[in-house]
Amino acid sequence: ATERTFSIIKPDATRRNLTGAVTKMLEDAGLRVVASKRIHMTREQAEGFYAVHKERPFFNDLVTFMISGPVVVQVLEGENAVAKNREVMGATNPAQADEGTIRKVHAESIEANTVHGSDSPENAKIEIDFFFKPEEIVG
Ligand code: CMP
């Protein structure tokens, strides 16, 4: 079924001027960008977004990285969008990512890994609602 997922083009990618290159890979995978905005997250926003990882040893570094520069938050729509996006992103650790995936091609490290994508339809809804008002999403 047609569904929506949430994506972030991370600071390592915006710094290297890869917003278009990453978006092209998402579109080539069959996903449609139905909302998009470039923002510079506050520490509070990043901590709130990644609250599920609060107890992880990498939490503080992750938050600091995510506010180190602008990001592009997007809503992606398509057939099985959550799974499709995870497939085109590749594994979290670029060293383990399949050939041709966004992280294999572009990521610098497990932290500076170019993109975030929702891991389930339930989390997609929560993450979309965290950054977008309904009227900002145009399908
Ligand atoms: P993301 O999908 O944005 O969700 C949590 C992020 O934590 C993950 O991508 C990684 O970029 C980041 N991260 C940093 N260090 C680690 C680690 N050791 N294990 C898993 N994720 C990590």
mmCIF file of C-alpha atoms and ligand atoms in Angstrom:
data_model
loop_
_atom_site.group_PDB
_atom_site.id
_atom_site.type_symbol
_atom_site.label_atom_id
_atom_site.label_comp_id
_atom_site.label_asym_id
_atom_site.label_seq_id
_atom_site.Cartn_x
_atom_site.Cartn_y
_atom_site.Cartn_z
ATOM 1 C CA ALA A 1 0.000 0.000 0.000
ATOM 2 C CA THR A 2 1.010 3.616 -0.442
ATOM 3 C CA GLU A 3 2.535 4.876 2.785
ATOM 4 C CA ARG A 4 4.736 7.668 4.071
ATOM 5 C CA THR A 5 8.087 7.667 5.792
ATOM 6 C CA PHE A 6 10.317 10.302 7.306
ATOM 7 C CA SER A 7 13.856 11.089 6.146
ATOM 8 C CA ILE A 8 16.663 13.379 7.288
ATOM 9 C CA ILE A 9 19.561 14.371 5.050
ATOM 10 C CA LYS A 10 22.193 14.786 7.772
ATOM 11 C CA PRO A 11 24.821 17.539 8.296
ATOM 12 C CA ASP A 12 27.648 15.520 6.682
ATOM 13 C CA ALA A 13 25.622 15.511 3.462
ATOM 14 C CA THR A 14 24.487 19.153 3.458
ATOM 15 C CA ARG A 15 28.105 20.178 4.221
ATOM 16 C CA ARG A 16 29.288 18.328 1.094
ATOM 17 C CA ASN A 17 26.444 19.774 -1.039
ATOM 18 C CA LEU A 18 24.840 16.342 -1.506
ATOM 19 C CA THR A 19 21.176 17.285 -0.908
ATOM 20 C CA GLY A 20 20.338 16.834 -4.587
ATOM 21 C CA ALA A 21 22.426 13.690 -5.047
ATOM 22 C CA VAL A 22 20.788 11.997 -2.049
ATOM 23 C CA THR A 23 17.297 13.119 -3.062
ATOM 24 C CA LYS A 24 17.918 11.739 -6.580
ATOM 25 C CA MET A 25 18.747 8.323 -5.115
ATOM 26 C CA LEU A 26 15.524 8.417 -3.073
ATOM 27 C CA GLU A 27 13.496 9.395 -6.159
ATOM 28 C CA ASP A 28 15.217 6.779 -8.335
ATOM 29 C CA ALA A 29 14.124 4.190 -5.743
ATOM 30 C CA GLY A 30 10.500 5.164 -6.427
ATOM 31 C CA LEU A 31 9.934 7.487 -3.484
ATOM 32 C CA ARG A 32 8.231 10.884 -3.906
ATOM 33 C CA VAL A 33 9.231 13.927 -1.831
ATOM 34 C CA VAL A 34 5.865 15.251 -0.586
ATOM 35 C CA ALA A 35 7.375 17.628 2.001
ATOM 36 C CA SER A 36 10.869 19.061 2.427
ATOM 37 C CA LYS A 37 12.536 21.775 4.455
ATOM 38 C CA ARG A 38 16.078 22.753 5.393
ATOM 39 C CA ILE A 39 16.450 23.484 9.097
ATOM 40 C CA HIS A 40 19.171 23.844 11.691
ATOM 41 C CA MET A 41 17.950 21.835 14.687
ATOM 42 C CA THR A 42 18.290 23.155 18.199
ATOM 43 C CA ARG A 43 19.875 20.867 20.798
ATOM 44 C CA GLU A 44 16.427 20.493 22.416
ATOM 45 C CA GLN A 45 14.865 19.414 19.122
ATOM 46 C CA ALA A 46 17.603 16.864 18.403
ATOM 47 C CA GLU A 47 17.400 15.471 21.948
ATOM 48 C CA GLY A 48 13.624 15.193 21.607
ATOM 49 C CA PHE A 49 13.808 13.533 18.211
ATOM 50 C CA TYR A 50 16.371 10.956 19.394
ATOM 51 C CA ALA A 51 14.839 10.501 22.892
ATOM 52 C CA VAL A 52 14.594 6.715 22.321
ATOM 53 C CA HIS A 53 18.417 6.602 22.216
ATOM 54 C CA LYS A 54 18.883 8.673 25.404
ATOM 55 C CA GLU A 55 20.548 5.848 27.350
ATOM 56 C CA ARG A 56 22.906 4.858 24.519
ATOM 57 C CA PRO A 57 26.619 5.671 24.908
ATOM 58 C CA PHE A 58 26.618 7.541 21.578
ATOM 59 C CA PHE A 59 23.631 9.798 22.438
ATOM 60 C CA ASN A 60 25.557 12.994 23.206
ATOM 61 C CA ASP A 61 27.846 12.687 20.193
ATOM 62 C CA LEU A 62 24.831 11.939 17.994
ATOM 63 C CA VAL A 63 22.978 15.058 19.161
ATOM 64 C CA THR A 64 26.103 17.228 18.794
ATOM 65 C CA PHE A 65 26.620 15.910 15.261
ATOM 66 C CA MET A 66 22.980 16.458 14.263
ATOM 67 C CA ILE A 67 23.177 20.131 15.285
ATOM 68 C CA SER A 68 26.623 20.692 13.706
ATOM 69 C CA GLY A 69 25.013 22.040 10.530
ATOM 70 C CA PRO A 70 21.780 22.226 8.588
ATOM 71 C CA VAL A 71 19.711 19.159 7.775
ATOM 72 C CA VAL A 72 16.924 18.566 5.281
ATOM 73 C CA VAL A 73 13.851 16.889 6.761
ATOM 74 C CA GLN A 74 11.558 15.201 4.260
ATOM 75 C CA VAL A 75 8.369 13.197 4.025
ATOM 76 C CA LEU A 76 8.649 10.459 1.396
ATOM 77 C CA GLU A 77 5.645 8.713 -0.118
ATOM 78 C CA GLY A 78 5.362 5.518 -2.102
ATOM 79 C CA GLU A 79 4.532 1.848 -2.202
ATOM 80 C CA ASN A 80 5.989 0.330 1.017
ATOM 81 C CA ALA A 81 7.858 3.587 1.566
ATOM 82 C CA VAL A 82 9.321 2.653 4.964
ATOM 83 C CA ALA A 83 10.949 -0.568 3.728
ATOM 84 C CA LYS A 84 11.905 0.927 0.366
ATOM 85 C CA ASN A 85 13.662 3.846 2.063
ATOM 86 C CA ARG A 86 15.541 1.528 4.427
ATOM 87 C CA GLU A 87 16.659 -0.518 1.437
ATOM 88 C CA VAL A 88 18.000 2.462 -0.521
ATOM 89 C CA MET A 89 19.681 3.912 2.618
ATOM 90 C CA GLY A 90 21.645 0.726 3.351
ATOM 91 C CA ALA A 91 22.943 -0.442 6.733
ATOM 92 C CA THR A 92 23.474 2.095 9.553
ATOM 93 C CA ASN A 93 27.208 1.367 9.453
ATOM 94 C CA PRO A 94 28.426 2.246 5.930
ATOM 95 C CA ALA A 95 31.078 -0.486 6.224
ATOM 96 C CA GLN A 96 28.191 -2.987 6.212
ATOM 97 C CA ALA A 97 26.017 -1.247 3.616
ATOM 98 C CA ASP A 98 25.266 -2.919 0.276
ATOM 99 C CA GLU A 99 26.759 -1.606 -2.971
ATOM 100 C CA GLY A 100 24.757 1.213 -4.531
ATOM 101 C CA THR A 101 23.022 2.274 -1.320
ATOM 102 C CA ILE A 102 23.124 5.891 -0.133
ATOM 103 C CA ARG A 103 25.293 5.071 2.878
ATOM 104 C CA LYS A 104 27.698 2.891 0.865
ATOM 105 C CA VAL A 105 28.127 5.639 -1.727
ATOM 106 C CA HIS A 106 28.138 8.717 0.522
ATOM 107 C CA ALA A 107 28.431 8.023 4.279
ATOM 108 C CA GLU A 108 31.620 8.895 6.154
ATOM 109 C CA SER A 109 31.065 6.832 9.334
ATOM 110 C CA ILE A 110 28.383 5.206 11.497
ATOM 111 C CA GLU A 111 27.715 8.663 12.986
ATOM 112 C CA ALA A 112 28.103 10.793 9.841
ATOM 113 C CA ASN A 113 25.977 8.351 7.861
ATOM 114 C CA THR A 114 24.266 10.835 5.512
ATOM 115 C CA VAL A 115 20.617 9.882 6.087
ATOM 116 C CA HIS A 116 18.100 8.902 8.725
ATOM 117 C CA GLY A 117 14.955 6.955 7.887
ATOM 118 C CA SER A 118 12.042 5.738 10.003
ATOM 119 C CA ASP A 119 12.285 2.080 11.035
ATOM 120 C CA SER A 120 8.514 1.360 11.066
ATOM 121 C CA PRO A 121 5.237 2.919 9.865
ATOM 122 C CA GLU A 122 4.370 3.714 13.511
ATOM 123 C CA ASN A 123 7.607 5.614 14.056
ATOM 124 C CA ALA A 124 7.235 7.269 10.652
ATOM 125 C CA LYS A 125 4.009 8.891 11.813
ATOM 126 C CA ILE A 126 5.572 10.035 15.094
ATOM 127 C CA GLU A 127 8.633 11.445 13.303
ATOM 128 C CA ILE A 128 6.612 13.177 10.564
ATOM 129 C CA ASP A 129 4.417 14.809 13.229
ATOM 130 C CA PHE A 130 7.548 15.931 15.109
ATOM 131 C CA PHE A 131 8.693 18.158 12.214
ATOM 132 C CA PHE A 132 5.697 18.824 9.927
ATOM 133 C CA LYS A 133 2.248 20.351 10.167
ATOM 134 C CA PRO A 134 -0.351 18.538 8.034
ATOM 135 C CA GLU A 135 -0.624 21.481 5.613
ATOM 136 C CA GLU A 136 3.128 21.342 4.901
ATOM 137 C CA ILE A 137 2.700 17.901 3.312
ATOM 138 C CA VAL A 138 1.425 18.044 -0.248
ATOM 139 C CA GLY A 139 0.880 14.634 -1.827
HETATM 140 P P1 CMP B 1 19.841 7.093 12.801
HETATM 141 O O1 CMP B 1 19.019 6.263 11.882
HETATM 142 O O2 CMP B 1 19.761 8.560 12.596
HETATM 143 O O3 CMP B 1 19.441 6.772 14.312
HETATM 144 C C1 CMP B 1 20.364 6.812 15.386
HETATM 145 C C2 CMP B 1 21.743 7.168 14.917
HETATM 146 O O4 CMP B 1 22.775 7.010 15.849
HETATM 147 C C3 CMP B 1 22.129 6.289 13.762
HETATM 148 O O5 CMP B 1 21.386 6.668 12.624
HETATM 149 C C4 CMP B 1 23.633 6.519 13.685
HETATM 150 O O6 CMP B 1 24.005 7.515 12.762
HETATM 151 C C5 CMP B 1 23.985 7.033 15.082
HETATM 152 N N1 CMP B 1 25.020 6.268 15.720
HETATM 153 C C6 CMP B 1 26.193 6.768 16.151
HETATM 154 N N2 CMP B 1 26.926 5.817 16.717
HETATM 155 C C7 CMP B 1 26.219 4.680 16.652
HETATM 156 C C8 CMP B 1 26.451 3.329 17.067
HETATM 157 N N3 CMP B 1 27.586 2.965 17.676
HETATM 158 N N4 CMP B 1 25.488 2.414 16.824
HETATM 159 C C9 CMP B 1 24.321 2.770 16.217
HETATM 160 N N5 CMP B 1 24.050 4.038 15.809
HETATM 161 C C10 CMP B 1 24.992 4.966 16.019
#
